PDB file of C-alpha atoms and ligand atoms in Angstrom:
ATOM      1  CA  MET A   1       0.061  -0.160   0.133  1.00  0.00           C
ATOM      2  CA  ASN A   2       1.210   3.385  -0.590  1.00  0.00           C
ATOM      3  CA  ILE A   3       1.032   6.526   0.917  1.00  0.00           C
ATOM      4  CA  LYS A   4      -1.448   7.860  -1.275  1.00  0.00           C
ATOM      5  CA  GLN A   5      -3.752   5.020  -0.911  1.00  0.00           C
ATOM      6  CA  PHE A   6      -2.774   5.104   2.966  1.00  0.00           C
ATOM      7  CA  ILE A   7      -4.121   8.654   3.135  1.00  0.00           C
ATOM      8  CA  LEU A   8      -7.043   8.095   0.898  1.00  0.00           C
ATOM      9  CA  ARG A   9      -8.211   5.201   2.912  1.00  0.00           C
ATOM     10  CA  ILE A  10      -8.202   7.285   6.240  1.00  0.00           C
ATOM     11  CA  PHE A  11      -9.803  10.388   4.691  1.00  0.00           C
ATOM     12  CA  GLY A  12     -12.094   8.621   2.393  1.00  0.00           C
ATOM     13  CA  SER A  13     -14.342   7.149   5.199  1.00  0.00           C
ATOM     14  CA  LYS A  14     -14.573  10.369   6.881  1.00  0.00           C
ATOM     15  CA  LYS A  15     -15.250  12.339   3.661  1.00  0.00           C
ATOM     16  CA  GLN A  16     -19.026  11.434   3.268  1.00  0.00           C
ATOM     17  CA  LYS A  17     -19.953  12.553   6.768  1.00  0.00           C
ATOM     18  CA  THR A  18     -18.144  16.192   6.538  1.00  0.00           C
ATOM     19  CA  ALA A  19     -18.933  16.484   2.761  1.00  0.00           C
ATOM     20  CA  SER A  20     -21.831  18.458   3.097  1.00  0.00           C
ATOM     21  CA  VAL A  21     -20.602  20.980   5.783  1.00  0.00           C
ATOM     22  CA  GLY A  22     -17.642  21.571   3.231  1.00  0.00           C
ATOM     23  CA  MET A  23     -14.271  20.585   4.639  1.00  0.00           C
ATOM     24  CA  PRO A  24     -11.104  22.626   3.516  1.00  0.00           C
ATOM     25  CA  ALA A  25     -10.127  23.880   6.700  1.00  0.00           C
ATOM     26  CA  SER A  26     -10.147  20.778   8.952  1.00  0.00           C
ATOM     27  CA  GLN A  27      -9.244  18.325   6.103  1.00  0.00           C
ATOM     28  CA  SER A  28      -5.930  20.061   5.070  1.00  0.00           C
ATOM     29  CA  LYS A  29      -4.961  20.379   8.947  1.00  0.00           C
ATOM     30  CA  LYS A  30      -5.671  16.778   9.157  1.00  0.00           C
ATOM     31  CA  MET A  31      -3.449  16.120   6.199  1.00  0.00           C
ATOM     32  CA  GLN A  32      -0.613  18.332   7.653  1.00  0.00           C
ATOM     33  CA  LYS A  33      -0.709  16.323  10.744  1.00  0.00           C
ATOM     34  CA  MET A  34      -0.605  12.833   8.821  1.00  0.00           C
ATOM     35  CA  MET A  35       2.172  14.320   6.472  1.00  0.00           C
ATOM     36  CA  ALA A  36       4.067  15.065   9.703  1.00  0.00           C
ATOM     37  CA  MET A  37       3.252  11.889  11.261  1.00  0.00           C
ATOM     38  CA  LEU A  38       4.367   9.718   8.140  1.00  0.00           C
ATOM     39  CA  SER A  39       7.774  11.827   8.179  1.00  0.00           C
ATOM     40  CA  ASN A  40       8.373  11.291  11.765  1.00  0.00           C
ATOM     41  CA  THR A  41       8.447   7.365  11.087  1.00  0.00           C
ATOM     42  CA  ARG A  42      11.929   8.075   9.841  1.00  0.00           C
ATOM     43  CA  GLU A  43      14.022   7.958  12.770  1.00  0.00           C
ATOM     44  CA  VAL A  44      16.829  10.342  11.916  1.00  0.00           C
ATOM     45  CA  GLU A  45      17.065  12.516   8.665  1.00  0.00           C
ATOM     46  CA  LEU A  46      20.231  13.892   7.445  1.00  0.00           C
ATOM     47  CA  THR A  47      20.947  17.307   6.362  1.00  0.00           C
ATOM     48  CA  CYS A  48      22.484  18.119   2.875  1.00  0.00           C
ATOM     49  CA  ASP A  49      25.462  19.357   4.915  1.00  0.00           C
ATOM     50  CA  GLU A  50      25.653  15.869   6.506  1.00  0.00           C
ATOM     51  CA  VAL A  51      24.777  14.103   3.332  1.00  0.00           C
ATOM     52  CA  PHE A  52      27.891  15.889   1.622  1.00  0.00           C
ATOM     53  CA  ALA A  53      30.316  15.233   4.079  1.00  0.00           C
ATOM     54  CA  LEU A  54      29.487  11.570   3.560  1.00  0.00           C
ATOM     55  CA  LEU A  55      28.970  11.671   0.052  1.00  0.00           C
ATOM     56  CA  ASP A  56      32.813  11.003  -0.778  1.00  0.00           C
ATOM     57  CA  GLN A  57      32.856   7.776   1.116  1.00  0.00           C
ATOM     58  CA  PHE A  58      29.422   6.867  -0.197  1.00  0.00           C
ATOM     59  CA  THR A  59      30.284   7.142  -3.751  1.00  0.00           C
ATOM     60  CA  GLU A  60      33.460   5.110  -3.537  1.00  0.00           C
ATOM     61  CA  LEU A  61      31.641   2.375  -1.674  1.00  0.00           C
ATOM     62  CA  ALA A  62      29.072   2.518  -4.279  1.00  0.00           C
ATOM     63  CA  ALA A  63      31.676   2.243  -6.997  1.00  0.00           C
ATOM     64  CA  GLN A  64      33.200  -0.631  -5.288  1.00  0.00           C
ATOM     65  CA  GLY A  65      30.156  -2.612  -5.863  1.00  0.00           C
ATOM     66  CA  GLU A  66      28.992  -2.299  -2.216  1.00  0.00           C
ATOM     67  CA  ASP A  67      25.518  -2.234  -0.944  1.00  0.00           C
ATOM     68  CA  VAL A  68      25.440   1.238   0.151  1.00  0.00           C
ATOM     69  CA  ARG A  69      21.666   1.223   0.653  1.00  0.00           C
ATOM     70  CA  LYS A  70      22.397  -1.098   3.746  1.00  0.00           C
ATOM     71  CA  LEU A  71      25.731   0.550   4.595  1.00  0.00           C
ATOM     72  CA  MET A  72      24.687   4.092   4.544  1.00  0.00           C
ATOM     73  CA  PRO A  73      20.756   4.146   4.371  1.00  0.00           C
ATOM     74  CA  LEU A  74      20.525   7.406   5.580  1.00  0.00           C
ATOM     75  CA  VAL A  75      22.586   8.703   2.891  1.00  0.00           C
ATOM     76  CA  GLN A  76      20.516   6.831   0.072  1.00  0.00           C
ATOM     77  CA  GLN A  77      17.287   7.965   1.636  1.00  0.00           C
ATOM     78  CA  HIS A  78      18.650  11.766   1.468  1.00  0.00           C
ATOM     79  CA  LEU A  79      19.294  10.868  -2.223  1.00  0.00           C
ATOM     80  CA  ASP A  80      16.194   9.650  -3.086  1.00  0.00           C
ATOM     81  CA  MET A  81      14.606  12.669  -2.057  1.00  0.00           C
ATOM     82  CA  CYS A  82      16.960  15.289  -2.569  1.00  0.00           C
ATOM     83  CA  GLU A  83      17.577  16.402  -6.137  1.00  0.00           C
ATOM     84  CA  ASP A  84      20.424  18.768  -5.089  1.00  0.00           C
ATOM     85  CA  CYS A  85      22.341  16.033  -3.332  1.00  0.00           C
ATOM     86  CA  ARG A  86      21.610  13.732  -6.016  1.00  0.00           C
ATOM     87  CA  GLU A  87      23.311  15.994  -8.539  1.00  0.00           C
ATOM     88  CA  GLU A  88      26.376  16.194  -6.291  1.00  0.00           C
ATOM     89  CA  TYR A  89      26.424  12.766  -6.145  1.00  0.00           C
ATOM     90  CA  ARG A  90      26.256  12.215 -10.124  1.00  0.00           C
ATOM     91  CA  VAL A  91      29.254  14.896 -10.290  1.00  0.00           C
ATOM     92  CA  LEU A  92      31.458  12.874  -7.742  1.00  0.00           C
ATOM     93  CA  GLU A  93      30.458   9.563  -9.281  1.00  0.00           C
ATOM     94  CA  SER A  94      31.725  10.625 -12.842  1.00  0.00           C
ATOM     95  CA  ILE A  95      34.890  11.975 -11.248  1.00  0.00           C
ATOM     96  CA  LEU A  96      35.404   8.761  -9.538  1.00  0.00           C
ATOM     97  CA  ASN A  97      34.942   7.030 -13.097  1.00  0.00           C
ATOM     98  CA  ALA A  98      36.971   9.085 -14.733  1.00  0.00           C
ATOM     99  CA  THR A  99      39.958   8.806 -12.719  1.00  0.00           C
ATOM    100  CA  ALA A 100      39.466   4.950 -11.748  1.00  0.00           C
TER     101      ALA A 100
HETATM  102 ZN1  LIG B 201      20.083  17.361   0.150  1.00  0.00          ZN
END
């Protein structure tokens, strides 16, 4: 089940009751709460700076064929959602490949 389905499922059942009243305010508040809750399920999140500090190592491990998803899951997680750091990773990767 993905997040969208999960949210639809939770709000879907309540929607019918509140539909006639009009819902935007309470609905979006609930949605914010929900999103906060979902993002809090991650234990720790790295900042861009922290990821950047680890990126050399991460890139090298990845280049060696190590399972970086297991070794540095937080970095991988950040790269999955941060376009800036992903770009940085691509640059480092290409440098590494060029010098290897
Ligand atoms: Zn980032």
